Amino acid sequence: MKRLKGNGLKWLSLLLCGSLLVLSGCAASSAVDEAKEKKKESSTSETSDTVKVGILHSLSGTMAISEVSLRDAELMAIEEINESGGLLGKKIEPVIEDGASDWPTFAEKAKKLLQKDKVVTIFGGWTSASRKAMLPVVEQNNGLLWYPVQYEGMESSPNIFYTGATTNQQIVPAVSWLLQNKGKKFFLLGSDYVFPRTANKIIKAQLKAEGGQLVGEEYTPLGHTDYSTIISKIKDVKPDVVFNTLNGDSNVAFFKQLKDAGITAKDLTVMSVSIAEEEIRGIGGDVLAGHLAVWNYFQSTDTPENKVFVEKYKKKYGKDRVTDDPIEAAYFAVHLWAEAVKKAGSFDVDKVKKAADGIEYKAPSGTVKIDGETQHTWKIVRIGEIQPDGQFKELWNSGKAVKPDPYLKSYPWAKDLMN
Amino acid sequence: MSVFVTQLFNGLSLGSIMLFIAIGLAITFGLMGVINMAHGELIMVGAYATYVVQQFFAQYAPQSMDYYYIIAIPVSFFVSALLGLGLEKSLIRHLYHRPLDSLLATWGVSLILQQMARTIFGAPNVAVLPPEWLDGGVHVAGMVFPYKRLFILAFVAVSIFALYMYLNKTAAGRRIRAVTLNRDMAACLGISTQKVDAYAFAIGSGFAGLAGCALTLLGPIGPTIGTYYIVDAFMVVILGGVGKLIGTVLGAFGIGLIGTLTEYSTSATMAKVITFALIIVFLQWKPSGLVSMKTRSLD
């Protein structure tokens, strides 16, 4: 036993020495690598005929479900630009990074893209948490980030362009429409995190101002799957509308159990803000049929640009694939950036930002335009009814693009929300 | 009054689901002492097996689509049981008496299984549409009791009864109990403990598959379905008292009822907090759970 111990100590010290050696070797070689890298970079960025852009989405982890298709849409847009001769005579070269559904990783990879790869812009993110993680990084490095998903508003960074809807392009018009068409009594149901809580704060202020009535407000943990009690509560207070800000898988459980409890879309309208074509596939069109969702784009949106877009996307990625709002916003973000670069005549971030104001692009959802002041986009708002085949039938749209107003400055009832 | 009855029913229903997800674990963890982190993924396998059966029927026998679920029940049991058997033979058997190692190893297995599901079925959820005869519910005095929930209650009752009969009335079941009580003594008496371990693990896994089959009626079917239920499953088994099936039953219904009753007067998040707090307090008072096992070998 004693000998063994002595031996063990010896081995341990040997191991320690060995690992120290290896470590110091690594440090030395990485310093060399870095020097090489620097040399290479400074030479490539001057003379090469390509320009690098970053694509940063969760390609693994829980958010991969949604974000992989955004990457696909962005790559498709980049390919289109390259096929039509590139940008300022250069081919675009995407550098793809995986945020792995982990917010610190998003910050780290954004930093890597900006500092090491020297990308001229990044397209990326889905959750608000990932955006908030990348925000300080792009601001400190004076980078550019295009964020393609609807979110809770109350933000505008000089280094971020928002191509998804802000609240006044999705939630606020939906609430007004519901009040006019479906009834006054609202039940708010959401997942327990920042987006639903902020959204519901806005909805409550709006209900107060526009004569609606709040009859219930419930939050469930992310991943919650038993909605029988909440459905009991809904039955009890008999709302006209359930405004649903549940995120992810909980939606499947909620809608299945709602149907089981004998409540159909005829009895009660559920309006959702995060169920799109992609999500309907997993819940089942039959279960959701008749319920509503509000977005800026549906796969069924009837524009010539969209016909081409959907056909191309399916041809490239498979006929089972569907397009939806964030996919479209990710796609036209690349084109908007390209237009801004062309106008600026340069890839320089400050010049591109300056040139971006008022840039228009004929997106699949209609013409979108960058609002220079907030760096959000003007978009058309659409309310659709879910059909058994998983597609939307449009019930209403705003006609023309709605000016983005992330801080809801133009709504008197939203004054107290700022504080 | 009707609210109370509805909530009582919801509590029973939630309890039955808790029991279903925990009963397999009660065998593998409770009886065999293996901390099986892959239990949730065995549930997932059962759920996907149901999905595959549904797809198969939709493809080859659309006219008898109504009955696919009847076939899916045994299929999900055997698929999960076989996988469990393979797992026991290749990995778990080397880890008996090393609970922490079994925790790590089975957690690795759970990650592998999740990734396999993602590769085979894709990352998004798949839609399992329940058979039509389970749509709707019984209307009593303004209350609706969904057929699916009633069906799950019956399904659980039958499964538990079958398990009870197996463990108490058959020779093979008695051997499992003997090994649980005192492995060395059982081995001395000529029981092949290796064989018994393998069967017991396969049965536990099979019950996870049945739970997965039942869950397709209620919630999402995706690669991460197991992670939602694994904590609840351990909670039930530990609260019930390790090593006793009756404790698992009591623990499951206790948590179900407390959960739904507090949720009605508070909120879903609060109910979860209160339930956890009560369990912690209870385990301080009775560390061995609701029903404790009296045996020297477990001390």
XYZ file of C-alpha atoms in Angstrom:
718
model
C 0.000 0.000 0.000
C 2.771 2.363 0.994
C 4.768 1.615 -2.115
C 1.764 2.197 -4.257
C 1.263 5.616 -2.696
C 4.904 6.538 -3.293
C 4.566 5.427 -6.870
C 1.383 7.412 -7.233
C 3.116 10.573 -6.069
C 5.917 10.033 -8.499
C 3.488 9.539 -11.367
C 1.544 12.576 -10.352
C 4.589 14.810 -10.309
C 5.702 13.416 -13.681
C 2.251 14.103 -15.074
C 2.328 17.636 -13.723
C 5.721 18.343 -15.242
C 4.594 16.871 -18.525
C 1.441 18.920 -18.704
C 3.371 22.075 -17.818
C 5.731 21.428 -20.690
C 2.874 20.843 -23.098
C 1.097 23.978 -21.912
C 4.119 26.199 -22.360
C 4.635 24.668 -25.794
C 1.046 25.477 -26.699
C 1.394 29.037 -25.516
C 4.505 29.543 -27.606
C 3.004 27.996 -30.713
C -0.259 29.927 -30.325
C 1.746 33.143 -30.143
C 3.391 32.162 -33.401
C 0.012 31.286 -34.878
C -1.362 34.627 -33.868
C 1.505 36.459 -35.483
C 1.011 34.423 -38.656
C -2.701 35.067 -38.544
C -2.185 38.787 -38.236
C 0.151 38.843 -41.180
C -2.258 36.847 -43.257
C -5.203 39.049 -42.355
C -3.534 42.294 -43.118
C -2.521 40.952 -46.483
C -5.916 39.428 -47.375
C -8.124 42.339 -46.424
C -6.205 44.595 -48.794
C -5.973 42.595 -51.963
C -8.553 39.809 -51.955
C -11.579 39.890 -54.183
C -13.918 38.565 -51.492
C -15.522 40.236 -48.509
C -16.398 38.339 -45.351
C -19.748 38.511 -43.585
C -20.600 36.658 -40.377
C -23.608 34.378 -39.875
C -24.197 33.660 -36.206
C -27.131 31.467 -35.258
C -27.732 28.549 -32.914
C -26.976 25.536 -35.045
C -27.065 23.268 -32.014
C -29.007 23.265 -28.777
C -32.625 24.075 -28.105
C -32.913 27.053 -30.485
C -31.464 25.155 -33.454
C -35.035 24.197 -34.372
C -35.745 27.761 -35.423
C -32.387 29.209 -36.285
C -31.036 26.694 -38.774
C -33.593 27.819 -41.333
C -32.551 31.467 -40.848
C -29.003 30.517 -41.729
C -30.322 28.742 -44.819
C -32.280 31.830 -45.897
C -29.271 34.101 -45.392
C -27.009 31.775 -47.368
C -29.564 31.756 -50.161
C -29.595 35.550 -50.281
C -25.795 35.684 -50.301
C -25.726 33.190 -53.152
C -28.183 35.343 -55.111
C -25.997 38.403 -54.700
C -22.880 36.476 -55.676
C -24.604 35.069 -58.759
C -25.580 38.539 -59.877
C -21.958 39.630 -59.819
C -21.226 40.230 -56.167
C -21.020 43.476 -54.276
C -18.751 46.346 -55.321
C -16.945 43.833 -57.492
C -16.323 41.435 -54.633
C -17.807 38.035 -53.860
C -19.406 37.659 -50.444
C -17.866 34.925 -48.314
C -20.007 33.820 -45.369
C -18.261 32.840 -42.136
C -20.698 30.634 -40.241
C -20.516 30.354 -36.470
C -22.644 28.378 -34.016
C -24.066 30.277 -31.049
C -25.132 26.912 -29.575
C -28.252 28.369 -27.876
C -25.960 29.769 -25.234
C -25.893 33.558 -24.744
C -22.261 33.950 -23.617
C -21.254 31.931 -26.688
C -23.101 34.437 -28.870
C -21.073 37.273 -27.370
C -17.833 35.353 -27.758
C -18.480 34.334 -31.365
C -19.579 37.853 -32.305
C -16.294 39.124 -30.921
C -14.388 36.461 -32.845
C -16.178 37.346 -36.074
C -15.483 41.066 -35.692
C -11.940 40.949 -34.366
C -10.403 37.844 -35.901
C -12.343 37.309 -39.118
C -12.837 41.062 -39.621
C -16.311 40.543 -41.060
C -17.991 43.693 -42.384
C -21.361 42.727 -40.882
C -23.062 39.954 -38.933
C -26.468 38.417 -39.554
C -27.650 36.590 -36.503
C -29.573 35.886 -33.352
C -33.088 34.784 -32.509
C -33.882 35.138 -28.817
C -33.759 38.512 -27.126
C -31.171 37.064 -24.780
C -28.828 36.326 -27.686
C -29.324 39.855 -29.046
C -28.670 41.427 -25.656
C -25.484 39.350 -25.407
C -24.222 40.513 -28.806
C -25.245 44.165 -28.353
C -22.292 45.376 -26.230
C -19.840 43.471 -28.441
C -20.979 45.077 -31.702
C -21.144 48.480 -30.019
C -17.623 48.268 -28.592
C -16.123 47.023 -31.857
C -18.279 49.322 -33.988
C -19.589 46.306 -35.853
C -22.911 45.797 -37.573
C -25.581 43.249 -36.627
C -28.769 42.426 -38.539
C -31.357 40.897 -36.198
C -34.288 39.216 -37.991
C -36.876 38.251 -35.359
C -39.903 40.012 -33.873
C -39.121 41.121 -30.340
C -40.433 43.115 -27.372
C -39.220 46.556 -28.490
C -37.903 49.204 -26.093
C -34.471 49.082 -27.707
C -32.472 50.678 -30.503
C -28.737 50.315 -30.808
C -26.733 52.335 -33.338
C -24.956 49.119 -34.336
C -27.990 46.903 -34.837
C -30.503 46.839 -37.692
C -33.804 45.206 -36.734
C -35.625 43.533 -39.627
C -38.177 41.688 -37.479
C -41.264 43.428 -36.162
C -41.212 45.642 -33.123
C -44.325 45.750 -30.923
C -46.183 48.418 -32.907
C -45.839 46.285 -36.044
C -47.238 43.145 -34.477
C -48.755 43.174 -31.006
C -50.338 46.633 -30.886
C -52.246 46.363 -34.182
C -53.307 42.813 -33.279
C -54.824 43.999 -29.998
C -56.696 46.823 -31.764
C -58.008 44.409 -34.388
C -59.157 41.922 -31.741
C -60.939 44.645 -29.780
C -62.843 45.658 -32.899
C -63.584 42.196 -34.239
C -63.574 39.645 -31.445
C -64.496 41.238 -28.139
C -63.289 43.165 -25.126
C -62.396 40.480 -22.603
C -58.728 39.469 -22.828
C -56.886 36.624 -21.146
C -53.088 36.883 -21.336
C -51.052 33.683 -21.367
C -47.289 33.633 -21.713
C -44.055 31.872 -20.903
C -42.339 33.227 -17.831
C -39.506 35.349 -19.219
C -38.770 38.771 -20.582
C -40.639 38.834 -23.911
C -44.117 37.784 -22.708
C -43.897 39.929 -19.573
C -42.889 43.042 -21.534
C -45.456 42.319 -24.252
C -48.220 41.881 -21.702
C -47.293 45.119 -19.968
C -47.848 46.879 -23.282
C -51.090 45.013 -23.951
C -52.472 45.918 -20.523
C -51.761 49.612 -21.074
C -53.379 49.427 -24.487
C -56.463 47.600 -23.178
C -56.932 50.312 -20.581
C -56.707 53.028 -23.219
C -58.860 51.374 -25.871
C -61.639 50.055 -23.649
C -60.626 46.447 -23.312
C -60.905 44.397 -20.165
C -58.268 42.160 -18.606
C -59.844 39.023 -17.128
C -56.753 36.959 -16.449
C -53.003 36.846 -16.785
C -50.942 33.680 -16.460
C -47.308 32.758 -16.940
C -45.893 29.247 -17.089
C -42.263 28.132 -16.882
C -40.539 27.468 -20.232
C -41.163 23.860 -21.157
C -44.363 23.604 -19.055
C -46.667 20.882 -20.359
C -49.742 20.633 -18.147
C -52.308 23.279 -18.997
C -55.413 21.683 -17.488
C -55.543 24.128 -14.569
C -55.034 27.178 -16.753
C -57.726 25.937 -19.105
C -60.030 25.633 -16.069
C -59.271 29.253 -15.245
C -59.947 30.285 -18.840
C -63.278 28.475 -18.755
C -64.114 30.208 -15.517
C -63.608 33.786 -16.670
C -64.918 33.240 -20.227
C -62.673 35.626 -22.168
C -63.369 36.598 -25.784
C -59.713 36.301 -26.662
C -56.645 34.534 -25.335
C -53.532 36.466 -26.281
C -50.841 33.812 -26.411
C -47.168 34.672 -25.920
C -46.113 31.130 -24.982
C -42.848 30.172 -26.570
C -41.610 26.842 -27.860
C -42.963 23.406 -27.040
C -45.462 24.604 -24.448
C -47.667 25.672 -27.349
C -48.099 22.059 -28.414
C -49.357 21.006 -24.989
C -51.573 24.077 -24.612
C -53.373 23.714 -27.939
C -53.789 19.940 -27.672
C -55.281 20.227 -24.205
C -57.463 23.178 -25.167
C -59.000 21.087 -27.919
C -59.494 18.167 -25.515
C -61.325 20.402 -23.083
C -63.865 20.959 -25.826
C -62.858 24.519 -26.638
C -62.581 25.167 -30.360
C -61.650 28.276 -32.286
C -65.379 28.966 -32.674
C -65.833 29.316 -28.909
C -62.686 31.237 -28.207
C -60.068 32.928 -30.343
C -56.449 32.368 -29.491
C -54.099 34.944 -31.014
C -50.443 33.863 -31.058
C -47.331 35.875 -31.779
C -44.749 33.135 -32.023
C -46.457 30.374 -33.955
C -45.491 30.386 -37.599
C -45.598 27.821 -40.401
C -42.514 26.049 -39.046
C -44.099 25.575 -35.605
C -47.488 24.500 -36.995
C -45.822 21.480 -38.586
C -44.911 20.137 -35.160
C -48.222 20.906 -33.438
C -50.490 19.652 -36.197
C -52.625 21.867 -38.444
C -55.759 20.041 -37.295
C -55.175 21.031 -33.690
C -54.558 24.692 -34.536
C -57.113 25.173 -37.289
C -59.162 28.334 -36.855
C -56.836 30.061 -34.412
C -55.024 33.253 -35.347
C -51.510 34.570 -35.537
C -50.091 37.975 -36.328
C -46.951 38.418 -38.430
C -45.600 40.518 -41.280
C -45.303 37.618 -43.684
C -46.948 34.268 -44.383
C -45.818 31.621 -46.834
C -49.180 32.175 -48.494
C -48.629 35.938 -48.890
C -49.630 36.765 -52.436
C -46.857 38.776 -54.083
C -44.843 37.920 -57.184
C -41.624 38.206 -55.144
C -42.922 35.644 -52.674
C -43.822 33.098 -55.344
C -40.229 33.174 -56.556
C -38.876 33.132 -53.001
C -40.898 30.129 -51.811
C -40.182 28.155 -54.970
C -36.469 28.833 -54.762
C -36.271 28.004 -51.038
C -38.070 24.689 -51.481
C -36.001 23.788 -54.513
C -32.808 24.450 -52.578
C -33.683 22.904 -49.224
C -36.412 20.349 -49.942
C -40.105 20.482 -50.757
C -41.095 19.658 -47.166
C -39.564 22.867 -45.926
C -41.748 25.887 -45.235
C -40.936 29.579 -45.135
C -42.145 31.875 -42.383
C -41.779 35.386 -41.041
C -38.323 35.251 -39.413
C -36.980 33.316 -42.414
C -38.203 36.055 -44.717
C -36.806 38.787 -42.460
C -33.416 37.071 -42.382
C -33.483 36.771 -46.163
C -34.285 40.383 -46.958
C -31.864 41.619 -44.261
C -28.999 40.436 -46.463
C -30.453 42.247 -49.477
C -31.096 45.450 -47.515
C -27.489 45.416 -46.348
C -26.322 44.880 -49.931
C -28.419 47.816 -51.132
C -26.977 50.012 -48.392
C -23.429 48.970 -49.318
C -24.081 49.801 -52.962
C -25.435 53.225 -52.032
C -22.512 53.883 -49.691
C -20.003 52.570 -52.210
C -18.108 51.063 -49.319
C -18.219 48.304 -46.726
C -17.267 50.692 -43.954
C -19.729 50.384 -41.080
C -20.243 54.101 -40.526
C -20.762 54.786 -44.211
C -23.177 51.876 -44.595
C -25.196 53.041 -41.599
C -25.435 56.544 -43.002
C -26.460 55.262 -46.411
C -29.043 52.857 -44.977
C -31.652 55.492 -44.116
C -34.589 55.142 -46.459
C -33.195 52.168 -48.386
C -35.998 50.112 -49.888
C -36.171 46.532 -51.050
C -38.954 44.551 -52.691
C -39.114 41.707 -50.173
C -41.431 38.687 -50.458
C -43.751 40.349 -47.906
C -43.926 43.607 -49.848
C -41.678 46.629 -49.975
C -39.661 47.105 -46.798
C -37.781 50.269 -45.932
C -35.129 51.117 -43.354
C -36.006 53.809 -40.867
C -32.698 55.575 -40.248
C -33.654 57.027 -36.902
C -34.410 53.738 -35.128
C -32.673 51.366 -37.581
C -35.823 49.252 -37.697
C -37.742 48.462 -40.908
C -41.124 49.609 -42.154
C -43.276 46.498 -42.575
C -46.823 45.486 -43.442
C -48.753 43.855 -40.576
C -50.831 40.759 -41.319
C -53.306 38.701 -39.301
C -53.889 35.169 -40.517
C -56.131 32.260 -39.670
C -54.462 28.867 -39.437
C -55.795 26.315 -41.915
C -55.840 22.532 -41.377
C -53.043 22.160 -43.962
C -50.730 24.305 -41.827
C -50.861 27.430 -43.978
C -52.383 30.804 -43.154
C -55.409 32.484 -44.669
C -54.937 36.221 -44.410
C -57.854 37.926 -42.655
C -56.497 41.436 -42.458
C -53.461 43.471 -43.356
C -52.368 47.012 -42.689
C -52.366 47.858 -46.417
C -49.198 49.871 -46.341
C -45.995 49.423 -44.407
C -46.162 50.563 -40.773
C -43.487 52.889 -39.420
C -41.479 51.182 -36.667
C -41.854 52.737 -33.247
C -39.859 50.605 -30.781
C -40.459 52.921 -27.826
C -44.137 53.448 -28.701
C -43.588 57.206 -28.660
C -46.585 57.885 -30.872
C -49.015 56.163 -28.498
C -50.137 58.376 -25.608
C -51.135 55.381 -23.470
C -47.590 54.022 -23.582
C -46.060 57.036 -21.832
C -45.739 55.339 -18.449
C -44.184 52.203 -19.906
C -40.856 53.872 -20.544
C -39.932 54.152 -16.892
C -68.072 23.250 -6.375
C -67.669 22.331 -10.035
C -64.336 24.139 -10.010
C -63.197 22.000 -7.114
C -64.277 18.790 -8.807
C -62.587 19.819 -12.054
C -59.397 20.608 -10.220
C -59.565 17.356 -8.322
C -59.868 15.564 -11.637
C -57.001 17.588 -13.092
C -54.929 16.691 -10.048
C -55.673 12.999 -10.450
C -54.895 13.263 -14.120
C -51.591 15.024 -13.532
C -50.846 12.475 -10.807
C -51.467 9.606 -13.187
C -49.067 11.118 -15.712
C -46.475 11.644 -12.984
C -46.940 8.043 -11.961
C -46.506 6.867 -15.513
C -43.232 8.712 -16.025
C -41.944 7.627 -12.608
C -42.988 3.997 -12.479
C -40.217 2.784 -14.751
C -37.748 4.823 -12.776
C -39.090 3.345 -9.550
C -37.924 -0.024 -10.845
C -34.516 1.003 -12.175
C -33.682 3.546 -9.489
C -35.911 2.456 -6.638
C -35.363 -1.260 -6.855
C -32.001 -1.504 -8.551
C -30.225 1.641 -7.370
C -29.209 2.777 -10.855
C -29.481 6.535 -11.284
C -30.746 6.340 -14.826
C -30.545 9.822 -16.347
C -31.523 8.338 -19.686
C -34.970 7.442 -18.355
C -36.434 10.545 -19.996
C -34.964 9.503 -23.320
C -36.498 6.056 -22.983
C -39.807 7.916 -22.660
C -38.861 9.777 -25.823
C -38.153 6.514 -27.612
C -41.636 5.279 -26.687
C -43.159 8.497 -28.000
C -41.291 8.295 -31.285
C -42.226 4.631 -31.589
C -45.863 5.733 -31.424
C -45.162 8.325 -34.087
C -43.536 5.736 -36.341
C -46.499 3.383 -35.946
C -48.823 6.233 -36.853
C -46.756 7.054 -39.940
C -46.705 3.387 -40.884
C -50.488 3.159 -40.672
C -50.934 6.411 -42.586
C -48.746 4.972 -45.336
C -49.891 1.375 -45.599
C -53.251 1.063 -43.859
C -55.018 4.427 -43.908
C -58.426 2.736 -43.618
C -57.598 1.365 -40.133
C -55.925 4.562 -38.943
C -58.327 4.624 -35.992
C -56.651 1.631 -34.432
C -53.010 2.528 -34.828
C -52.829 3.540 -31.185
C -53.737 0.033 -30.000
C -50.742 -1.319 -31.914
C -48.539 1.566 -30.772
C -48.892 0.627 -27.084
C -47.116 -2.760 -27.225
C -44.685 -1.508 -29.872
C -43.517 1.373 -27.694
C -43.196 -0.974 -24.714
C -41.037 -3.466 -26.569
C -38.895 -0.951 -28.409
C -37.981 0.800 -25.158
C -37.581 -2.495 -23.316
C -35.211 -3.837 -25.967
C -33.204 -0.649 -25.907
C -33.111 -0.860 -22.107
C -31.959 -4.461 -22.313
C -29.158 -3.515 -24.678
C -28.191 -0.656 -22.415
C -28.079 -2.944 -19.391
C -25.999 -5.584 -21.146
C -23.504 -3.136 -22.582
C -23.192 -0.466 -19.937
C -25.284 -0.514 -16.781
C -24.214 -3.963 -15.578
C -20.683 -2.687 -15.124
C -21.926 0.111 -12.929
C -24.071 -1.541 -10.250
C -22.963 -0.333 -6.819
C -21.405 2.750 -8.426
C -24.380 5.131 -8.442
C -22.411 8.272 -9.312
C -20.728 6.577 -12.246
C -24.082 5.329 -13.467
C -25.381 8.896 -13.273
C -22.631 10.201 -15.524
C -22.701 7.312 -17.957
C -26.470 7.343 -18.395
C -26.434 11.107 -18.794
C -24.043 10.588 -21.682
C -26.423 7.995 -23.080
C -29.289 10.478 -22.819
C -27.353 13.041 -24.855
C -26.522 10.436 -27.481
C -30.147 9.332 -27.734
C -31.352 12.949 -28.048
C -28.898 13.596 -30.829
C -29.897 10.386 -32.570
C -33.530 11.443 -32.438
C -32.564 14.779 -33.934
C -30.692 13.048 -36.744
C -33.453 10.592 -37.519
C -36.592 12.686 -37.019
C -35.232 16.240 -37.310
C -35.005 18.925 -34.681
C -38.596 20.260 -34.803
C -41.408 18.512 -32.975
C -43.355 15.896 -34.834
C -47.143 15.881 -34.775
C -48.757 12.787 -33.303
C -52.459 12.991 -33.961
C -54.501 11.054 -31.416
C -57.037 8.547 -32.723
C -60.459 10.059 -33.326
C -62.203 7.966 -30.706
C -60.216 9.826 -28.056
C -61.450 13.235 -29.201
C -63.930 15.038 -27.016
C -64.974 14.174 -23.508
C -67.671 13.235 -21.023
C -69.954 16.134 -20.115
C -71.212 16.066 -16.544
C -73.031 19.034 -15.020
C -71.213 21.604 -17.106
C -67.840 19.985 -16.613
C -65.854 18.252 -19.338
C -63.680 15.253 -18.606
C -61.582 14.669 -21.729
C -61.536 11.079 -22.993
C -57.761 11.253 -23.321
C -57.285 11.980 -19.638
C -59.736 9.247 -18.657
C -57.985 6.881 -21.019
C -54.598 7.683 -19.481
C -56.000 7.149 -15.983
C -57.254 3.709 -17.004
C -54.055 2.965 -18.910
C -51.976 3.754 -15.808
C -54.252 1.756 -13.528
C -54.019 -1.317 -15.754
C -50.241 -0.990 -16.107
C -49.709 -0.630 -12.374
C -51.978 -3.567 -11.677
C -50.096 -5.706 -14.194
C -46.771 -4.694 -12.672
C -48.035 -5.472 -9.182
C -49.242 -8.901 -10.225
C -45.969 -9.577 -11.997
C -43.835 -8.650 -9.004
C -45.966 -10.453 -6.453
C -47.562 -13.394 -8.185
C -45.051 -14.700 -10.681
C -41.812 -16.527 -10.028
C -39.838 -14.081 -12.158
C -41.306 -11.145 -10.265
C -40.528 -12.711 -6.941
C -36.945 -13.172 -8.042
C -36.712 -9.467 -8.778
C -37.999 -8.668 -5.321
C -35.605 -11.135 -3.719
C -32.628 -9.567 -5.487
C -33.791 -6.111 -4.451
C -34.061 -7.107 -0.818
C -30.766 -8.879 -0.527
C -28.665 -9.489 -3.580
C -26.046 -11.700 -1.977
C -28.539 -13.899 -0.229
C -30.563 -14.258 -3.409
C -27.439 -15.236 -5.302
C -26.613 -17.827 -2.630
C -30.054 -19.339 -3.143
C -29.330 -19.925 -6.787
C -30.961 -16.927 -8.428
C -29.011 -15.622 -11.382
C -28.803 -12.003 -10.326
C -27.358 -10.951 -13.671
C -30.379 -12.272 -15.511
C -32.754 -10.705 -13.023
C -31.032 -7.346 -13.318
C -31.319 -7.432 -17.078
C -35.022 -8.289 -17.018
C -35.823 -5.750 -14.332
C -34.050 -3.015 -16.260
C -35.814 -3.977 -19.463
C -39.198 -3.867 -17.718
C -38.436 -0.472 -16.211
C -37.440 0.800 -19.632
C -40.559 -0.694 -21.175
C -42.719 1.261 -18.752
C -40.881 4.418 -19.786
C -41.876 3.559 -23.355
C -45.520 3.191 -22.313
C -45.327 6.590 -20.630
C -43.993 8.059 -23.857
C -46.872 6.513 -25.760
C -49.353 8.105 -23.337
C -47.648 11.500 -23.480
C -48.139 11.718 -27.240
C -51.809 12.339 -26.460
C -51.094 15.444 -24.413
C -47.926 17.262 -25.274
C -45.053 17.902 -27.638
C -43.017 15.055 -29.141
C -39.485 16.259 -29.749
C -35.935 15.183 -29.027
C -35.943 17.038 -25.683
C -39.238 15.649 -24.348
C -37.323 13.539 -21.821
C -35.670 16.518 -20.177
C -39.078 17.965 -19.202
C -40.048 14.917 -17.245
C -36.828 13.539 -15.784
C -36.761 15.880 -12.764
C -40.408 15.206 -11.970
C -39.793 11.485 -12.234
C -36.935 11.558 -9.727
C -38.962 13.846 -7.470
C -41.814 11.339 -7.357
C -39.574 8.356 -6.663
C -37.616 10.096 -3.923
C -40.719 11.529 -2.286
C -42.418 8.152 -2.452
C -39.556 6.370 -0.788
C -36.884 4.529 -2.687
C -37.616 0.872 -3.150
C -41.380 0.828 -2.679
C -43.838 0.918 -5.547
C -46.741 1.937 -3.342
C -44.710 4.963 -2.256
C -44.275 5.948 -5.891
C -48.033 5.787 -6.379
C -48.699 7.941 -3.319
C -45.918 10.368 -4.239
C -47.212 10.830 -7.787
C -50.803 11.541 -6.795
C -49.681 13.724 -3.888
C -47.598 15.921 -6.178
C -50.328 15.974 -8.821
C -53.012 17.109 -6.396
C -50.881 19.661 -4.558
C -49.647 21.028 -7.876
C -53.042 21.583 -9.466
C -54.782 22.810 -6.330
C -52.111 25.429 -5.569
C -51.892 26.379 -9.234
C -55.548 27.327 -9.271
C -55.165 29.843 -6.463
C -51.683 31.072 -7.462
C -49.882 30.610 -10.781
C -48.044 27.835 -12.578
C -44.624 29.100 -11.526
C -45.724 29.608 -7.925
C -47.292 26.146 -7.801
C -44.011 24.606 -8.843
C -42.140 26.557 -6.180
C -44.641 25.618 -3.463
C -44.612 21.951 -4.460
C -40.820 21.857 -4.334
C -40.749 23.658 -0.985
C -43.249 21.222 0.513
C -41.235 18.262 -0.729
C -38.029 19.675 0.743
C -39.699 20.254 4.095
C -41.215 16.800 4.015
C -37.890 15.147 3.244
C -36.313 16.991 6.167
C -38.897 15.444 8.385
C -38.905 12.002 6.746
C -35.675 11.580 4.809
C -36.574 8.149 3.511
C -39.786 9.317 1.860
C -43.456 8.504 2.277
C -43.064 4.759 2.511
C -39.721 3.464 3.625
C -38.344 0.044 3.086
C -37.175 -1.958 6.034
C -34.208 -4.024 5.012
C -30.674 -4.281 6.205
C -29.108 -4.366 2.776
C -30.356 -0.883 1.859
C -29.092 0.794 5.026
